[in-house]
Every structure is written in C-alpha cells, then in structure tokens.
Coordinates of C-alpha atoms in Angstrom, one line a residue:
M336 CA 25.4 111.2 -31.9
L337 CA 25.3 107.4 -32.1
I338 CA 28.7 106.0 -31.8
R339 CA 28.5 102.0 -33.5
G340 CA 31.0 99.2 -33.1
R341 CA 32.0 96.4 -30.5
T342 CA 31.3 98.0 -27.0
L343 CA 32.9 96.8 -24.0
S344 CA 32.4 98.0 -20.4
F345 CA 33.3 96.5 -17.2
L346 CA 30.4 96.0 -14.1
R347 CA 32.9 94.9 -11.9
A348 CA 36.6 93.7 -11.5
P349 CA 36.9 90.5 -12.8
K350 CA 37.9 87.3 -11.0
A351 CA 39.3 85.4 -13.7
A352 CA 40.0 85.4 -17.5
D353 CA 36.8 83.8 -18.0
D354 CA 34.6 86.1 -15.9
H355 CA 32.3 86.9 -18.3
A356 CA 30.0 88.3 -15.6
A357 CA 31.9 91.0 -15.1
Y358 CA 31.7 92.8 -18.4
A359 CA 29.0 94.0 -21.0
Y360 CA 30.2 93.1 -24.4
D361 CA 28.0 93.6 -27.6
E362 CA 29.2 92.3 -30.9
D363 CA 27.0 95.2 -32.5
G364 CA 26.7 97.9 -30.1
A365 CA 26.2 101.3 -29.8
V366 CA 26.7 104.5 -27.5
L367 CA 24.1 107.1 -27.6
V368 CA 25.4 110.6 -26.9
R369 CA 24.0 113.9 -25.9
E370 CA 25.6 117.3 -24.8
G371 CA 28.3 115.4 -23.8
K372 CA 26.6 112.5 -21.7
I373 CA 26.2 108.9 -22.6
V374 CA 22.3 108.5 -22.6
A375 CA 22.4 104.7 -23.7
S376 CA 24.5 101.8 -24.3
G377 CA 24.3 98.3 -25.3
A378 CA 23.1 96.1 -28.2
Y379 CA 23.0 98.4 -31.4
D380 CA 19.3 98.0 -32.4
A381 CA 17.8 98.9 -29.1
V382 CA 20.4 101.7 -28.5
K383 CA 19.2 102.8 -32.1
A384 CA 15.6 102.7 -31.3
Q385 CA 16.3 105.1 -28.4
A386 CA 17.9 107.3 -30.5
G387 CA 15.2 108.2 -33.1
L388 CA 15.4 108.4 -36.7
E389 CA 17.4 111.8 -37.5
V390 CA 20.6 111.0 -35.0
E391 CA 23.8 111.3 -36.9
T392 CA 25.8 107.6 -36.7
V393 CA 29.5 107.2 -36.7
D394 CA 30.3 103.8 -37.8
H395 CA 33.6 102.2 -36.1
R396 CA 32.7 98.6 -36.8
P397 CA 34.5 96.3 -36.4
H398 CA 36.7 98.2 -33.6
L399 CA 36.3 98.3 -29.9
I400 CA 34.5 100.9 -28.0
L401 CA 35.8 101.3 -24.8
P402 CA 35.7 104.0 -21.6
G403 CA 38.5 106.0 -22.1
F404 CA 41.7 105.1 -20.5
I405 CA 42.8 107.1 -17.3
D406 CA 46.2 107.4 -15.9
G407 CA 46.5 107.7 -12.2
H408 CA 50.0 109.3 -12.1
V409 CA 51.7 111.7 -14.7
H410 CA 54.1 114.6 -14.5
V411 CA 53.4 117.3 -17.1
P412 CA 56.7 119.3 -16.7
Q413 CA 58.7 116.2 -17.3
M414 CA 57.8 115.6 -21.4
Q415 CA 61.5 116.6 -22.3
I416 CA 63.1 114.3 -20.1
I417 CA 61.8 111.1 -20.6
A418 CA 64.2 108.5 -21.9
S419 CA 67.1 110.4 -20.0
Y420 CA 70.2 108.2 -19.0
G421 CA 71.3 106.1 -16.1
A422 CA 69.8 107.7 -12.7
E423 CA 68.0 106.1 -9.8
L424 CA 65.2 108.3 -8.3
L425 CA 67.2 111.2 -6.0
D426 CA 69.8 111.2 -8.7
W427 CA 67.0 111.5 -11.3
L428 CA 65.6 114.4 -9.4
N429 CA 68.8 116.5 -9.3
T430 CA 70.2 115.8 -12.4
Y431 CA 66.9 116.0 -14.9
T432 CA 63.6 116.7 -13.3
F433 CA 64.7 119.8 -10.9
P434 CA 66.4 122.0 -13.8
E435 CA 63.7 120.6 -16.3
E436 CA 61.0 122.0 -14.1
S437 CA 62.5 125.2 -13.4
K438 CA 61.5 126.2 -16.7
F439 CA 57.8 126.4 -16.0
A440 CA 58.2 129.9 -14.2
D441 CA 57.9 130.8 -17.6
A442 CA 53.9 130.9 -18.4
Q443 CA 54.4 130.6 -22.2
H444 CA 56.6 127.5 -21.8
A445 CA 54.2 126.3 -19.4
R446 CA 51.3 126.6 -22.0
R447 CA 53.2 125.3 -24.8
I448 CA 53.9 121.9 -22.8
A449 CA 50.4 121.8 -21.4
R450 CA 49.2 121.6 -25.0
L451 CA 51.7 119.0 -26.2
F452 CA 51.1 117.0 -23.4
L453 CA 47.4 117.0 -23.7
D454 CA 47.8 116.5 -27.7
E455 CA 49.9 113.4 -26.8
M456 CA 47.3 112.3 -23.9
V457 CA 44.4 112.2 -26.7
R458 CA 46.6 110.4 -29.1
Q459 CA 47.1 107.5 -26.7
G460 CA 43.5 107.1 -26.1
T461 CA 43.8 108.6 -22.5
T462 CA 40.9 110.8 -21.5
T463 CA 41.3 111.8 -17.8
V464 CA 44.8 112.2 -15.8
A465 CA 45.9 112.5 -12.4
A466 CA 48.7 115.0 -13.4
Y467 CA 51.4 116.8 -11.1
C468 CA 52.4 120.5 -12.5
S469 CA 55.6 122.3 -11.4
V470 CA 55.9 124.3 -8.2
H471 CA 54.8 127.3 -10.1
K472 CA 51.3 128.7 -10.0
A473 CA 51.7 129.7 -13.7
S474 CA 52.2 125.8 -14.8
A475 CA 49.1 124.7 -12.7
E476 CA 47.1 127.5 -14.5
A477 CA 48.5 126.4 -18.1
F478 CA 47.5 122.7 -17.7
F479 CA 44.0 123.9 -16.2
E480 CA 43.2 126.5 -19.1
E481 CA 44.2 124.1 -21.5
S482 CA 42.4 121.2 -20.3
H483 CA 39.0 123.0 -19.8
S484 CA 39.4 124.6 -23.1
R485 CA 39.1 121.0 -24.4
N486 CA 36.3 119.8 -21.6
M487 CA 38.4 117.2 -20.5
L488 CA 38.0 115.7 -17.1
N489 CA 41.0 116.1 -15.4
I490 CA 42.7 116.3 -11.7
A491 CA 45.9 118.2 -11.5
G492 CA 48.1 120.4 -8.9
K493 CA 51.0 122.5 -8.2
V494 CA 53.6 120.7 -6.0
M495 CA 54.2 122.3 -3.0
M496 CA 57.9 122.0 -2.1
D497 CA 60.3 124.1 0.3
R498 CA 63.4 122.3 0.6
H499 CA 66.2 119.8 -0.8
A500 CA 65.9 121.4 -4.2
P501 CA 67.4 124.4 -6.3
D502 CA 65.7 127.8 -5.2
A503 CA 64.0 127.8 -8.9
V504 CA 61.9 125.4 -7.8
L505 CA 60.9 126.1 -4.3
D506 CA 58.2 127.7 -2.7
T507 CA 57.3 128.3 0.9
P508 CA 55.1 126.9 3.4
Q509 CA 52.8 130.3 3.3
S510 CA 53.4 130.6 -0.3
G511 CA 52.4 127.1 -1.1
Y512 CA 49.4 127.3 0.6
D513 CA 48.2 130.7 -0.8
D514 CA 48.8 129.8 -4.1
T515 CA 47.2 126.2 -4.0
K516 CA 44.2 127.9 -2.2
A517 CA 44.1 130.4 -5.0
L518 CA 43.8 127.7 -7.7
I519 CA 41.3 125.8 -6.1
A520 CA 39.3 128.6 -6.0
E521 CA 40.0 129.3 -9.6
W522 CA 39.7 125.7 -10.6
H523 CA 38.2 123.3 -8.6
G524 CA 34.9 122.1 -9.8
K525 CA 35.2 124.4 -12.7
G526 CA 34.1 122.3 -16.2
R527 CA 35.4 119.5 -15.7
Q528 CA 38.3 120.3 -13.6
L529 CA 39.2 118.7 -10.3
Y530 CA 42.1 120.2 -8.0
A531 CA 44.7 117.5 -6.2
I532 CA 46.3 119.1 -3.0
T533 CA 50.4 118.1 -4.2
P534 CA 53.0 118.4 -1.6
R535 CA 55.7 116.5 -3.7
F536 CA 57.0 114.2 -1.2
A537 CA 58.0 114.2 2.4
I538 CA 61.5 114.7 1.8
T539 CA 61.3 118.0 0.1
S540 CA 58.5 119.4 2.4
T541 CA 59.1 121.0 6.2
P542 CA 57.0 119.6 8.8
E543 CA 55.7 123.7 8.2
Q544 CA 54.7 123.0 5.1
M545 CA 53.3 119.5 5.6
E546 CA 51.1 121.3 8.2
M547 CA 49.7 123.9 5.2
A548 CA 49.0 120.8 3.3
Q549 CA 47.0 119.5 6.7
A550 CA 45.1 122.9 6.6
L551 CA 44.4 122.9 2.9
A552 CA 43.0 119.1 3.0
R553 CA 40.8 120.0 6.3
E554 CA 39.4 123.1 4.3
H555 CA 39.0 121.5 1.1
P556 CA 37.9 117.8 2.0
D557 CA 36.5 117.5 -1.6
C558 CA 39.8 118.2 -3.6
H559 CA 42.3 114.9 -3.9
I560 CA 45.6 114.9 -2.5
Q561 CA 48.5 113.2 -4.1
T562 CA 52.0 112.6 -3.4
H563 CA 54.9 109.8 -3.7
L564 CA 55.4 107.0 -1.4
S565 CA 57.8 104.3 -0.7
E566 CA 59.3 104.4 -4.3
N567 CA 63.1 104.0 -3.4
H568 CA 65.0 102.4 -0.4
A569 CA 67.1 105.7 -0.4
E570 CA 64.5 107.7 -0.4
I571 CA 62.8 105.8 2.5
R572 CA 65.9 106.1 4.6
W573 CA 66.1 110.0 4.2
T574 CA 62.4 110.4 4.8
E575 CA 62.8 108.1 8.3
E576 CA 65.9 110.6 9.0
L577 CA 63.7 113.9 8.3
Y578 CA 60.8 112.9 10.5
P579 CA 62.6 110.7 13.4
E580 CA 59.5 110.9 15.1
T581 CA 57.3 108.6 12.8
Q582 CA 56.8 105.3 13.1
D583 CA 57.7 104.8 9.0
Y584 CA 57.5 106.8 5.8
T585 CA 53.6 106.4 5.8
D586 CA 53.1 107.8 9.0
V587 CA 54.4 110.8 8.1
Y588 CA 51.3 111.4 5.8
A589 CA 48.9 110.3 8.4
R590 CA 50.1 112.5 11.0
Y591 CA 49.3 115.2 8.9
G592 CA 46.2 114.1 8.2
L593 CA 46.9 113.3 4.1
L594 CA 45.5 109.8 3.9
G595 CA 42.0 109.2 3.1
S596 CA 40.0 107.8 0.2
K597 CA 41.0 110.7 -2.3
T598 CA 45.0 110.1 -1.3
L599 CA 46.6 109.2 -4.1
L600 CA 50.3 107.4 -3.1
G601 CA 52.4 107.2 -6.1
H602 CA 54.6 104.0 -6.3
C603 CA 54.3 102.2 -2.7
I604 CA 56.5 99.4 -3.8
H605 CA 58.3 99.0 -0.4
L606 CA 55.8 99.1 1.9
S607 CA 55.8 97.1 5.2
E608 CA 52.5 95.3 6.3
R609 CA 51.9 98.0 9.2
E610 CA 51.9 100.5 6.3
A611 CA 49.7 98.7 4.1
D612 CA 47.4 98.3 6.8
A613 CA 47.2 101.9 7.4
M614 CA 46.7 102.5 4.0
S615 CA 43.9 100.3 3.6
E616 CA 42.1 101.8 6.7
A617 CA 42.2 104.9 5.5
G618 CA 41.0 103.5 2.0
S619 CA 44.1 105.5 0.4
V620 CA 45.2 104.2 -3.4
A621 CA 48.5 102.9 -4.2
V622 CA 49.3 104.1 -7.7
F623 CA 51.5 101.5 -9.6
C624 CA 53.6 102.6 -12.1
P625 CA 55.2 99.9 -13.7
T626 CA 57.5 101.4 -16.7
S627 CA 59.0 104.1 -14.0
N628 CA 59.3 101.4 -11.3
L629 CA 61.7 99.2 -13.8
F630 CA 63.5 102.4 -15.6
L631 CA 64.9 103.9 -12.3
G632 CA 65.4 100.3 -11.0
S633 CA 62.9 101.2 -8.1
G634 CA 61.7 97.6 -7.2
L635 CA 58.4 95.3 -8.1
F636 CA 55.2 96.6 -7.1
D637 CA 53.5 93.2 -5.4
Y638 CA 50.1 93.8 -7.3
Q639 CA 48.6 90.6 -6.7
R640 CA 49.6 90.4 -2.6
Y641 CA 48.4 94.0 -2.3
R642 CA 45.0 93.2 -3.5
R643 CA 44.8 90.1 -1.8
R644 CA 45.5 90.4 1.7
A645 CA 43.3 90.9 4.8
K646 CA 43.3 94.4 4.2
P647 CA 43.7 95.0 0.5
L648 CA 44.6 97.8 -1.4
R649 CA 43.1 100.1 -3.7
I650 CA 45.3 100.3 -6.6
A651 CA 45.6 102.6 -10.0
T652 CA 47.7 102.2 -12.7
A653 CA 49.9 105.2 -14.3
T654 CA 52.7 106.2 -17.0
D655 CA 54.2 108.1 -14.4
V656 CA 55.7 110.1 -17.6
G657 CA 58.8 111.1 -17.1
G658 CA 60.3 108.7 -15.2
G659 CA 58.2 106.4 -16.8
T660 CA 59.2 105.3 -20.6
N661 CA 56.0 105.4 -22.6
Y662 CA 52.7 107.8 -22.7
S663 CA 50.7 104.8 -23.5
M664 CA 48.5 103.0 -20.9
L665 CA 48.5 100.0 -23.2
R666 CA 52.3 99.8 -23.2
T667 CA 52.2 100.7 -19.1
M668 CA 49.9 97.4 -18.6
D669 CA 52.2 95.2 -21.0
E670 CA 54.9 96.2 -18.2
A671 CA 52.6 95.6 -15.4
Y672 CA 52.1 92.1 -17.0
K673 CA 55.8 91.5 -16.8
V674 CA 56.3 93.2 -13.4
I675 CA 53.8 90.5 -11.9
A676 CA 55.0 87.6 -14.0
L677 CA 58.4 88.4 -11.9
N678 CA 56.6 88.4 -8.7
G679 CA 55.6 84.7 -9.9
E680 CA 51.7 85.8 -10.8
K681 CA 49.8 86.9 -14.1
L682 CA 47.3 89.2 -14.7
D683 CA 44.6 88.3 -17.1
P684 CA 43.6 90.5 -19.7
L685 CA 40.1 91.3 -18.5
R686 CA 41.1 93.0 -15.6
S687 CA 44.0 94.9 -17.0
F688 CA 41.2 96.5 -19.4
W689 CA 38.8 96.6 -16.2
Q690 CA 42.0 98.4 -14.4
L691 CA 42.6 100.7 -17.2
T692 CA 39.0 101.9 -17.2
R693 CA 36.6 101.4 -14.5
G694 CA 39.0 100.3 -12.0
N695 CA 41.2 103.7 -12.4
A696 CA 38.2 105.4 -12.1
E697 CA 36.9 103.9 -8.9
S698 CA 40.8 104.3 -7.5
L699 CA 40.5 107.9 -8.6
S700 CA 37.2 108.6 -7.1
I701 CA 35.7 109.4 -10.4
A702 CA 33.1 106.2 -11.2
D703 CA 30.6 108.2 -11.4
R704 CA 31.5 110.3 -13.9
A705 CA 34.1 108.1 -16.3
G706 CA 35.4 104.7 -16.7
T707 CA 32.0 103.1 -17.8
L708 CA 29.8 103.3 -20.8
E709 CA 26.9 103.7 -17.9
A710 CA 24.3 106.0 -18.9
G711 CA 24.6 109.3 -17.1
T712 CA 28.4 109.4 -17.2
D713 CA 30.5 111.8 -19.6
A714 CA 30.5 110.3 -22.9
D715 CA 34.7 109.6 -22.8
L716 CA 35.5 106.9 -25.4
V717 CA 38.5 105.5 -26.9
V718 CA 38.2 103.3 -30.3
L719 CA 40.9 100.5 -30.8
D720 CA 41.7 98.5 -33.5
A721 CA 43.6 95.1 -32.9
R722 CA 44.9 95.0 -36.2
A723 CA 46.4 98.1 -36.1
T724 CA 49.8 96.9 -37.5
P725 CA 50.7 93.9 -39.7
G726 CA 52.2 92.2 -36.8
M727 CA 48.8 92.7 -34.9
A728 CA 46.8 91.6 -38.0
L729 CA 48.7 88.6 -38.5
R730 CA 48.2 87.5 -34.9
M731 CA 44.4 88.3 -34.9
E732 CA 43.9 85.7 -37.8
T733 CA 44.6 83.0 -34.8
V734 CA 42.6 84.7 -32.0
S735 CA 39.0 83.5 -31.5
T736 CA 37.7 85.3 -27.8
L737 CA 37.6 88.6 -26.6
S738 CA 40.3 88.2 -23.9
E739 CA 42.9 87.0 -26.3
E740 CA 42.1 90.4 -28.2
L741 CA 42.6 92.5 -25.3
F742 CA 45.7 90.7 -24.3
L743 CA 47.0 91.2 -28.0
L744 CA 46.2 95.0 -27.5
Q745 CA 48.0 95.0 -24.5
T746 CA 50.8 93.3 -25.5
L747 CA 51.5 94.6 -29.0
G748 CA 49.3 97.6 -29.4
D749 CA 50.3 101.3 -28.9
D750 CA 49.0 104.7 -30.4
R751 CA 48.5 102.9 -33.6
A752 CA 45.7 100.6 -32.4
V753 CA 44.0 103.9 -31.1
K754 CA 41.6 104.8 -33.9
Q755 CA 39.6 107.8 -32.3
V756 CA 38.9 109.4 -28.8
Y757 CA 36.0 111.1 -27.9
I758 CA 36.2 113.6 -25.0
A759 CA 32.6 114.5 -23.6
G760 CA 31.2 113.1 -27.0
R761 CA 33.4 115.2 -29.2
A762 CA 35.7 113.6 -31.6
A763 CA 39.0 114.7 -30.7
K764 CA 41.7 112.6 -32.5
E765 CA 42.6 113.8 -35.4
V766 CA 42.1 110.9 -38.5

C-alpha cells in the first residue's frame, strides 16, 4: 500500500521552532507499506518509483501523515471514573479508583473496557500506550488479548499492590509474583505485546512485595518497569514514613533494583536534585502527565529544567486517564504548553510533535519499532486535518508555516482532527 499525503517525521529532538534540520517533511509525500512495515517514505515520486505500478494508493492530501501518537502512562480500568469531582491523589484513589478497579475481577467487564479503551485510543490517533491494568490477572489478560487481536504495539502490566487498599484490589507478594510471571510467559513478545512489571507505587507495596518486583526485574531484564513517583506532597511524606531507612522516595525504587533505562516513573513533579540525579544516572524516564497534574492539583512538572539540567532527565508525556481529563495526546500537549508557560518558559510546536512521536518512542525504548517513518519500522500512522472544525479552518487561512500548523493542531485539535489511523499498515479508524 502507498499512503500519500504531506509526510512529517522527526530525526532528532528539535532545538527551536525553526530547527528545520530536526525533521523530514514532504509537501507531496508518501509512505510505502508492506506486510505491516514501512518500506520507504519521502517524496511521492521517489517512493512511487519503488512501489511499482500495481500498488494500491490511498490519497490523504492535503492532510498530514505522521507516526502514530504514543501515550507513556494510562490506567485502563479508570475509564468510568474520568471527570470525577473534587479529590487530590490519595482521596482520589480511595474514593474513586480502588472501588472502580475492584470490578475488574470480572473477566467479562475487563474485556469490555479493554475493547472500549483501545477503540478510544485509535479514535484519538494513539497507536501505542504504556498501560496499567488492575491488580487482577484477568484484567491484564483481557487487555493483551484485545491488543493482540488488533496487532497493536502496547506495553502493559497488572498492578502489584498488597497493602493500604481494600481487599478486593489487593494481591500478596507471592501471588503478585506468580501472576506477573505467568503473564510475562504468556504475553511478553507475543505478536507486538510487551510486558511492564507494575508495582503501583511504594505506598501500596510492602517491602516483601518490592523484593518480589526486584526478583521479576532481575529475571526478566527485557521487560519494562512502571510505577508512580513524587506526584503529591502527602504521598511523598507517607512513603518516607513507610520506608524510613531510605534517603527519599526515589531511593525506595533504587534499593529494590527498579531504576533502569526501561523504568517509567509517572509524574515526578517534586523531585529533589539528588533524586533527579539518581534517575538521570540510571536512565529512568520521568513521565509528564499535565492534565492529571492540573486536575488533581498535584503541581507543575518543570519540563524545561529537567531536560536542561547538567544531568538531564529522559521525559515522556502521557494522558494519565482517568486522573487525566482527556484521552487525546493533542489535548495533553496543549496542557503541557500551559504548564511549561506557568514555569516561565515555552514549548515550541516542533518539540511537542517530536515528543508525541519519536520522543516518546525513545523514552519507551521502542524507537526501533515506532515513532518514526523510517524504513523497517512498524507502519503505525496518524493522518491529521488542521481544518477539521470551522474554527480551525478559519485560523488556517492565516497559517503560513508548518510550525504554525502544528501549533494550531496542538491548541485546537482533538479527535475530530484525526482523519485516519493505521495499525501495522491497516486502516483502523472508521470514517
């Protein structure tokens, strides 16, 4: 298949809004796809010459074709508590999250939500997520089954949590280990599925369970690890009380061998310099969840300082639904722009779209498979229309550069701007 349109893919992180060397853009471009892989991309005439005469062509002009969006942190079981009123983090968990997640002991419910969740991701142009399932093995099984049936590249894991929550959402150190071990054996590397060892956070795991997470990480070094870190001041204080022998919150994970280059740490708002240094040295990833951080009143993630410091942090961005308030990565980056503005800086639109695609792929250690239009990578694509609504079309009358168009998409765009999505080369969105 030859997919024609204006193609955009990033080669590296842009340094400024006029850093044209950071990306490849073709006004009349194409992506050649065979057997779910990108064979070539670039100028239409050159790619067409490689494709041969019989190739099927899908023409999306004048729309933009980019790598599919990547979401670095999301909670599948929380779809039905998004937009719940009035709680900060710990109250949010106890009032909304834990009762909702208890429903996922029912495999039929887990399957329904997994299906609806991935439907929503595709509708929003998101082709890969790093997902938290519930504590129940059936929840992760349902997610992986649905993801595999769609041939999506997703990272997920069942949460491990053995204290400070209702019995209906607790496992034990041994059952958490056993269920995770079985899920890794069944799903990690099956098709395009990847497993993340997922202790929810230090508050809900005993030292004994953290030791089991450490054992899993040691036994399966190719798996991701995902958890939460330094989201809320009360959370930080409680963690330090529960682990008094550690230097700080980050040191809890370090002591159990959970900091590494495939570790995804949600939020990371209130890090000390020592903690940021430890994360940088380990290569761990700070996951920026702007809509959630604002909605729960958790704080402002200092994106520009974290990336510019002497020991910079690797950063991903994410919706964090259901604490986050929107499934769209376009809306997420709009809120990221505002958070960064409140910290006295700006996020240029080239860097936003690099972050959504190649940047998040690099942070999730999957850039060899996703996040670019490079030959040999999986053909996960999104097609965007910057004139999708009357207001956007009116603004586009005065847009004269690619950066301005991207900023318009980021600021005013949502699922209506997503015209088509390709998963491993197959059209996935009903239009």
